[in-house]
CSV table of C-alpha atoms in Angstrom, one decimal:
chain,number,residue,atom,x,y,z
A,15,UNK,CA,11.9,-16.8,-69.2
A,16,UNK,CA,9.0,-14.9,-67.5
A,17,UNK,CA,10.0,-13.1,-64.3
A,18,UNK,CA,11.0,-15.6,-61.6
A,19,UNK,CA,8.5,-16.3,-58.8
A,20,UNK,CA,9.2,-17.4,-55.3
A,21,UNK,CA,7.2,-17.9,-52.2
A,22,UNK,CA,7.3,-16.2,-48.8
A,23,UNK,CA,5.7,-18.5,-46.3
A,24,UNK,CA,4.8,-16.7,-43.0
A,25,UNK,CA,4.0,-20.1,-41.3
A,26,UNK,CA,0.8,-18.8,-39.9
A,27,UNK,CA,-1.0,-20.5,-37.0
A,28,UNK,CA,-4.7,-20.1,-37.9
A,29,UNK,CA,-7.3,-19.8,-35.2
A,30,UNK,CA,-8.1,-23.2,-33.8
A,31,UNK,CA,-4.8,-24.7,-35.1
A,32,UNK,CA,-1.5,-25.6,-33.7
A,33,UNK,CA,2.1,-25.0,-34.6
A,34,UNK,CA,2.2,-28.6,-35.8
A,35,UNK,CA,-0.6,-27.8,-38.2
A,36,UNK,CA,1.2,-24.8,-39.4
A,37,UNK,CA,4.3,-26.8,-40.2
A,38,UNK,CA,2.2,-29.3,-42.1
A,39,UNK,CA,0.7,-26.4,-44.1
A,40,UNK,CA,4.3,-25.2,-44.9
A,41,UNK,CA,5.1,-28.5,-46.4
A,42,UNK,CA,2.0,-28.4,-48.5
A,43,UNK,CA,2.7,-24.9,-49.7
A,44,UNK,CA,6.4,-25.8,-50.5
A,45,UNK,CA,5.3,-28.8,-52.4
A,46,UNK,CA,2.8,-26.7,-54.4
A,47,UNK,CA,5.5,-24.1,-55.1
A,48,UNK,CA,7.8,-26.8,-56.3
A,49,UNK,CA,5.5,-28.5,-58.7
A,50,UNK,CA,4.3,-25.1,-60.2
A,51,UNK,CA,7.7,-23.8,-61.0
A,52,UNK,CA,8.6,-21.5,-58.2
A,53,UNK,CA,12.4,-20.8,-57.6
A,54,UNK,CA,12.6,-20.8,-53.8
A,55,UNK,CA,10.6,-20.7,-50.5
A,56,UNK,CA,11.6,-18.3,-47.8
A,57,UNK,CA,10.7,-18.3,-44.1
A,58,UNK,CA,10.9,-15.2,-41.8
A,59,UNK,CA,12.2,-15.1,-38.3
A,60,UNK,CA,9.6,-13.6,-35.9
A,61,UNK,CA,9.4,-14.0,-32.1
A,62,UNK,CA,6.8,-13.7,-29.5
A,63,UNK,CA,3.9,-13.7,-32.1
A,64,UNK,CA,1.2,-16.3,-31.3
A,65,UNK,CA,0.1,-16.5,-35.0
A,66,UNK,CA,3.6,-17.1,-36.6
A,67,UNK,CA,5.4,-20.5,-36.2
A,68,UNK,CA,8.7,-19.7,-38.0
A,69,UNK,CA,10.8,-18.5,-35.0
A,70,UNK,CA,13.3,-21.4,-35.3
A,71,UNK,CA,13.8,-20.6,-39.0
A,72,UNK,CA,16.6,-23.0,-39.8
A,73,UNK,CA,14.8,-26.0,-38.1
A,74,UNK,CA,11.7,-25.3,-40.3
A,75,UNK,CA,13.8,-25.1,-43.4
A,76,UNK,CA,15.4,-28.5,-42.6
A,77,UNK,CA,11.9,-30.0,-42.0
A,78,UNK,CA,10.5,-28.8,-45.3
A,79,UNK,CA,13.6,-29.7,-47.1
A,80,UNK,CA,13.1,-33.5,-46.2
A,81,UNK,CA,9.7,-33.4,-47.8
A,82,UNK,CA,10.5,-31.5,-51.0
A,83,UNK,CA,13.0,-32.5,-53.8
A,84,UNK,CA,14.6,-29.6,-55.6
A,85,UNK,CA,13.1,-26.3,-54.7
A,86,UNK,CA,15.6,-23.8,-53.0
A,87,UNK,CA,14.7,-23.1,-49.3
A,88,UNK,CA,16.0,-20.3,-47.1
A,89,UNK,CA,15.5,-17.5,-44.6
A,90,UNK,CA,13.8,-14.4,-45.7
A,91,UNK,CA,15.3,-13.5,-43.3
A,92,UNK,CA,17.4,-14.3,-40.3
A,93,UNK,CA,17.6,-11.2,-38.1
A,94,UNK,CA,21.3,-11.3,-37.7
A,95,UNK,CA,21.6,-8.9,-34.8
A,96,UNK,CA,19.6,-11.5,-32.7
A,97,UNK,CA,22.4,-14.0,-33.2
A,98,UNK,CA,26.1,-14.7,-33.3
A,99,UNK,CA,27.4,-14.8,-36.9
A,100,UNK,CA,29.2,-18.1,-36.0
A,101,UNK,CA,26.0,-19.8,-34.9
A,102,UNK,CA,24.2,-18.8,-38.1
A,103,UNK,CA,27.1,-20.0,-40.2
A,104,UNK,CA,27.1,-23.4,-38.3
A,105,UNK,CA,23.3,-23.7,-38.8
A,106,UNK,CA,23.3,-22.9,-42.5
A,107,UNK,CA,26.5,-24.8,-43.2
A,108,UNK,CA,24.7,-27.8,-41.7
A,109,UNK,CA,21.7,-27.3,-43.9
A,110,UNK,CA,23.8,-26.9,-47.0
A,111,UNK,CA,25.7,-30.1,-46.1
A,112,UNK,CA,22.4,-31.9,-45.8
A,113,UNK,CA,20.6,-30.5,-48.7
A,114,UNK,CA,23.4,-29.4,-51.2
A,115,UNK,CA,22.6,-26.6,-53.6
A,116,UNK,CA,19.2,-25.8,-52.2
A,117,UNK,CA,19.8,-23.4,-49.2
A,118,UNK,CA,19.7,-19.6,-49.3
A,119,UNK,CA,20.4,-17.2,-46.4
A,120,UNK,CA,18.6,-13.8,-46.4
A,121,UNK,CA,19.7,-11.4,-43.7
A,122,UNK,CA,17.9,-8.4,-42.0
A,123,UNK,CA,18.8,-6.2,-39.1
A,124,UNK,CA,15.4,-5.7,-37.5
A,125,UNK,CA,14.6,-7.5,-34.3
A,126,UNK,CA,11.6,-9.3,-35.7
A,127,UNK,CA,9.8,-8.7,-32.4
A,128,UNK,CA,8.9,-5.9,-29.8
A,129,UNK,CA,11.3,-4.2,-27.4
A,130,UNK,CA,10.5,-6.6,-24.5
A,131,UNK,CA,11.1,-9.6,-26.7
A,132,UNK,CA,14.3,-8.0,-27.9
A,133,UNK,CA,15.5,-7.9,-24.4
A,134,UNK,CA,14.5,-11.6,-23.7
A,135,UNK,CA,16.6,-12.5,-26.8
A,136,UNK,CA,19.6,-10.9,-25.0
A,137,UNK,CA,19.8,-8.5,-27.9
A,138,UNK,CA,21.6,-5.1,-27.1
A,139,UNK,CA,19.5,-2.3,-28.5
A,140,UNK,CA,22.7,-1.1,-30.4
A,141,UNK,CA,23.4,-4.4,-31.9
A,142,UNK,CA,21.9,-3.4,-35.3
A,143,UNK,CA,24.7,-0.8,-35.6
A,144,UNK,CA,27.2,-3.7,-36.3
A,145,UNK,CA,25.0,-5.3,-38.9
A,146,UNK,CA,27.4,-4.7,-41.8
A,147,UNK,CA,30.4,-6.1,-39.9
A,148,UNK,CA,28.3,-9.0,-38.8
A,149,UNK,CA,27.5,-9.7,-42.4
A,150,UNK,CA,31.0,-9.8,-43.3
A,151,UNK,CA,32.0,-12.0,-40.4
A,152,UNK,CA,29.4,-14.4,-41.3
A,153,UNK,CA,30.3,-14.4,-45.0
A,154,UNK,CA,33.9,-15.2,-43.9
A,155,UNK,CA,32.7,-18.3,-41.9
A,156,UNK,CA,30.6,-19.5,-44.7
A,157,UNK,CA,33.3,-19.2,-47.3
A,158,UNK,CA,36.1,-20.7,-45.2
A,159,UNK,CA,37.9,-17.3,-45.0
A,160,UNK,CA,37.2,-16.6,-41.3
A,161,UNK,CA,37.9,-12.9,-40.2
A,162,UNK,CA,38.4,-14.2,-36.6
A,163,UNK,CA,41.8,-15.9,-36.3
A,164,UNK,CA,41.5,-19.5,-35.2
A,165,UNK,CA,37.7,-19.7,-35.4
A,166,UNK,CA,35.9,-21.5,-38.1
A,167,UNK,CA,32.4,-22.7,-38.6
A,168,UNK,CA,32.0,-26.4,-38.4
A,169,UNK,CA,30.4,-27.9,-40.3
A,170,UNK,CA,31.2,-25.9,-43.4
A,171,UNK,CA,29.5,-27.2,-46.4
A,172,UNK,CA,31.4,-27.6,-49.6
A,173,UNK,CA,28.8,-25.8,-51.5
A,174,UNK,CA,28.0,-22.0,-51.4
A,175,UNK,CA,25.2,-20.6,-49.2
A,176,UNK,CA,24.4,-17.4,-51.0
A,177,UNK,CA,23.6,-14.4,-49.0
A,178,UNK,CA,20.8,-11.9,-49.7
A,179,UNK,CA,20.3,-8.4,-47.9
A,180,UNK,CA,16.7,-7.8,-46.9
A,181,UNK,CA,15.4,-4.3,-46.3
A,182,UNK,CA,12.7,-1.7,-46.5
A,183,UNK,CA,14.8,1.4,-46.6
A,184,UNK,CA,17.8,2.8,-48.2
A,185,UNK,CA,20.2,1.4,-45.6
A,186,UNK,CA,19.7,-2.2,-46.8
A,187,UNK,CA,19.9,-1.1,-50.4
A,188,UNK,CA,23.1,0.7,-50.0
A,189,UNK,CA,24.7,-2.1,-48.0
A,190,UNK,CA,23.7,-4.8,-50.5
A,191,UNK,CA,25.1,-2.5,-53.3
A,192,UNK,CA,28.4,-2.0,-51.4
A,193,UNK,CA,28.9,-5.8,-50.7
A,194,UNK,CA,27.7,-6.9,-54.2
A,195,UNK,CA,24.8,-9.0,-52.9
A,196,UNK,CA,21.3,-9.5,-54.1
A,197,UNK,CA,18.7,-7.2,-52.5
A,198,UNK,CA,15.2,-8.1,-51.5
A,199,UNK,CA,12.8,-5.3,-50.7
A,200,UNK,CA,9.9,-6.0,-48.2
A,201,UNK,CA,7.3,-4.2,-50.4
A,202,UNK,CA,4.6,-6.6,-49.2
A,203,UNK,CA,4.2,-4.5,-45.9
A,204,UNK,CA,6.5,-1.6,-46.4
A,205,UNK,CA,6.0,-0.1,-49.9
A,206,UNK,CA,6.9,3.6,-49.5
A,207,UNK,CA,10.7,3.4,-50.3
A,208,UNK,CA,10.6,0.7,-53.0
A,209,UNK,CA,11.5,2.7,-56.0
A,210,UNK,CA,14.1,4.8,-54.3
A,211,UNK,CA,15.8,1.9,-52.6
A,212,UNK,CA,16.0,-0.1,-55.9
A,213,UNK,CA,17.5,2.9,-57.7
A,214,UNK,CA,20.0,3.4,-54.9
A,215,UNK,CA,20.9,-0.3,-55.1
A,216,UNK,CA,21.5,-0.2,-58.8
A,217,UNK,CA,23.4,3.1,-58.8
A,218,UNK,CA,25.8,1.9,-56.1
A,219,UNK,CA,26.3,-1.7,-57.0
A,220,UNK,CA,29.8,-3.1,-56.9
A,221,UNK,CA,30.4,-6.6,-58.4
A,222,UNK,CA,31.5,-9.3,-56.0
A,223,UNK,CA,32.6,-12.9,-56.0
A,224,UNK,CA,29.0,-13.9,-55.5
A,225,UNK,CA,27.3,-11.5,-57.9
A,226,UNK,CA,28.4,-9.8,-61.2
A,227,UNK,CA,25.3,-7.6,-61.7
A,228,UNK,CA,22.5,-6.2,-59.5
A,229,UNK,CA,19.8,-8.7,-58.7
A,230,UNK,CA,16.5,-7.2,-57.3
A,231,UNK,CA,13.7,-9.2,-55.6
A,232,UNK,CA,10.5,-7.5,-54.5
A,233,UNK,CA,7.7,-8.8,-52.3
A,234,UNK,CA,4.0,-8.7,-53.0
A,235,UNK,CA,0.8,-10.1,-51.6
A,236,UNK,CA,-1.4,-12.4,-53.7
A,237,UNK,CA,-4.9,-13.9,-53.7
A,238,UNK,CA,-5.4,-15.9,-56.8
A,239,UNK,CA,-8.5,-18.0,-57.4
A,240,UNK,CA,-10.3,-19.6,-60.3
A,241,UNK,CA,-13.0,-16.9,-60.0
A,242,UNK,CA,-12.4,-13.1,-59.6
A,243,UNK,CA,-15.2,-12.7,-56.9
A,244,UNK,CA,-13.8,-15.6,-55.0
A,245,UNK,CA,-10.3,-14.1,-54.8
A,246,UNK,CA,-11.7,-10.6,-53.7
A,247,UNK,CA,-13.7,-12.4,-51.0
A,248,UNK,CA,-10.5,-14.2,-49.8
A,249,UNK,CA,-8.7,-10.8,-49.7
A,250,UNK,CA,-11.4,-9.1,-47.7
A,251,UNK,CA,-11.6,-11.9,-45.1
A,252,UNK,CA,-7.9,-12.1,-44.7
A,253,UNK,CA,-7.3,-8.3,-44.5
A,254,UNK,CA,-10.2,-8.0,-42.1
A,255,UNK,CA,-8.6,-10.6,-39.9
A,256,UNK,CA,-5.3,-8.8,-40.1
A,257,UNK,CA,-6.9,-5.5,-39.0
A,258,UNK,CA,-8.8,-7.2,-36.2
A,259,UNK,CA,-5.7,-8.9,-34.9
A,260,UNK,CA,-3.8,-5.6,-34.8
A,261,UNK,CA,-6.6,-3.9,-32.9
A,262,UNK,CA,-6.9,-6.7,-30.4
A,263,UNK,CA,-3.3,-6.3,-29.4
A,264,UNK,CA,-4.3,-3.4,-27.3
A,265,UNK,CA,-7.9,-4.7,-26.4
A,266,UNK,CA,-7.6,-8.5,-26.3
A,267,UNK,CA,-11.0,-9.1,-24.8
A,268,UNK,CA,-12.9,-6.9,-27.3
A,269,UNK,CA,-14.5,-8.4,-30.4
A,270,UNK,CA,-15.0,-6.3,-33.5
A,271,UNK,CA,-17.7,-7.0,-36.1
A,272,UNK,CA,-16.9,-6.9,-39.9
A,273,UNK,CA,-18.7,-3.5,-40.1
A,274,UNK,CA,-16.6,-2.0,-37.3
A,275,UNK,CA,-13.4,-3.3,-39.0
A,276,UNK,CA,-14.5,-1.7,-42.3
A,277,UNK,CA,-15.3,1.5,-40.5
A,278,UNK,CA,-11.8,1.4,-38.9
A,279,UNK,CA,-10.1,0.9,-42.2
A,280,UNK,CA,-11.7,4.0,-43.5
A,281,UNK,CA,-10.2,6.2,-40.8
A,282,UNK,CA,-6.7,7.8,-41.1
A,283,UNK,CA,-5.1,5.2,-38.8
A,284,UNK,CA,-7.0,2.4,-40.7
A,285,UNK,CA,-5.9,3.8,-44.1
A,286,UNK,CA,-2.3,3.7,-43.0
A,287,UNK,CA,-2.7,0.0,-42.2
A,288,UNK,CA,-4.3,-0.6,-45.5
A,289,UNK,CA,-1.5,1.3,-47.4
A,290,UNK,CA,0.9,-1.3,-46.0
A,291,UNK,CA,-0.6,-3.7,-48.4
A,292,UNK,CA,-0.5,-1.5,-51.4
A,293,UNK,CA,1.2,-4.2,-53.6
A,294,UNK,CA,-1.6,-6.7,-53.4
A,295,UNK,CA,-2.8,-8.6,-56.4
A,296,UNK,CA,-6.2,-10.4,-56.2
A,297,UNK,CA,-8.3,-12.0,-59.0
A,298,UNK,CA,-8.1,-14.7,-61.5
A,299,UNK,CA,-4.7,-16.2,-62.4
A,300,UNK,CA,-4.6,-14.1,-65.6
A,301,UNK,CA,-5.5,-10.8,-63.7
A,302,UNK,CA,-2.9,-11.6,-60.9
A,303,UNK,CA,0.0,-12.5,-63.3
A,304,UNK,CA,-0.8,-9.4,-65.5
A,305,UNK,CA,-0.5,-7.3,-62.4
A,306,UNK,CA,2.7,-8.9,-61.3
A,307,UNK,CA,4.2,-8.5,-64.6
A,308,UNK,CA,3.5,-4.8,-64.6
A,309,UNK,CA,4.8,-4.5,-61.0
A,310,UNK,CA,8.0,-6.3,-61.9
A,311,UNK,CA,8.5,-4.3,-65.1
A,312,UNK,CA,8.0,-1.0,-63.2
A,313,UNK,CA,11.0,-1.6,-61.1
A,314,UNK,CA,13.0,-4.0,-63.3
A,315,UNK,CA,12.7,-6.8,-60.8
A,316,UNK,CA,14.5,-10.0,-61.5
A,317,UNK,CA,12.4,-12.0,-59.1
A,318,UNK,CA,9.2,-11.6,-57.2
A,319,UNK,CA,8.6,-13.2,-53.8
A,320,UNK,CA,5.0,-13.6,-53.0
A,321,UNK,CA,3.0,-14.0,-49.8
A,322,UNK,CA,-0.3,-15.7,-50.3
A,323,UNK,CA,-2.7,-14.9,-47.6
A,324,UNK,CA,-6.0,-16.7,-48.1
A,325,UNK,CA,-7.2,-17.9,-44.7
A,326,UNK,CA,-7.8,-21.6,-45.6
A,327,UNK,CA,-4.7,-23.6,-46.5
A,328,UNK,CA,-6.5,-25.2,-49.5
A,329,UNK,CA,-7.0,-21.7,-51.0
A,330,UNK,CA,-3.4,-20.7,-50.3
A,331,UNK,CA,-2.2,-23.9,-52.0
A,332,UNK,CA,-4.5,-23.3,-55.0
A,333,UNK,CA,-3.3,-19.6,-55.2
A,334,UNK,CA,0.3,-20.7,-55.3
A,335,UNK,CA,-0.4,-23.3,-58.1
A,336,UNK,CA,-2.5,-21.0,-60.2
A,337,UNK,CA,0.0,-18.1,-60.0
A,338,UNK,CA,3.0,-20.2,-60.7
A,339,UNK,CA,1.4,-22.2,-63.6
A,340,UNK,CA,0.0,-19.1,-65.3
A,341,UNK,CA,3.3,-17.2,-65.0
A,342,UNK,CA,5.3,-20.2,-66.3
A,343,UNK,CA,3.1,-20.1,-69.5
A,344,UNK,CA,3.6,-16.4,-70.2
A,345,UNK,CA,6.0,-14.8,-72.6
A,346,UNK,CA,9.1,-13.1,-71.2
A,347,UNK,CA,8.7,-9.7,-69.5
A,348,UNK,CA,10.6,-6.9,-71.1
A,349,UNK,CA,13.0,-5.0,-68.8
């Protein structure tokens, strides 16, 4: 088979739209991913961000699951230090009981927010330090082998909820290797340590009950369209909007023209922002898939999880369909 493709849906609330609109768009994207051969759709936990609607991640997973049939759905990821492992085990045990064989649980240790929001979440700044222990505690609840005497997650589904470790540094890679879990690297916005982290993961991997051999997922950004110029235009519009949003965090009342945004992106600060999206593939379906195959082969990825960023939902749905259909028709990628 060609390299597996999956979808990272950021549940964006577009200007002039509501969270309800965003949830409807998430259903459309998941349905497009399902019919075009994608393996899974993941949603990320973010807080206090006006343009992202996936803060109640498990609720969104359940909503989309009722309107799809077979595609796997999960968190990419739950920021575990924000929560009690028992509560997350209960939420995902419930999801697996309702939608057996379809639920994933990716775990990260970042706050998914700023410092003030972290305090509002009642999160202790040192809570990330216990992330490895929290993963083990959560794993115990989900497997029915609780590490806390007398405490069990109810409901606990009969099926397995597979765990994935998410990261953008060597810490997550080393933890995933030590625990024998799949590793997903956030190269769609933090590309710098990708190759080093994947190498560390493979070198240190210890087989586990869940996984016998290393399994690497890597994220990338995609704009696929029927025409090359159209895809490039979608990319330019989306990345200008991204830069504009970041600039306006410190100057909310100020408007920036396209020319000013382009000028900013040519400065050292702007080039740093642009570098975050190094792994972006924009063009016709054939061009995008060829780029993704080279990217996957370069790190030996088992699976790519793709964020499609076109501003209009119909363009994002089309991008998902074109990429999935074209990849499914390809010959296997040599690893």
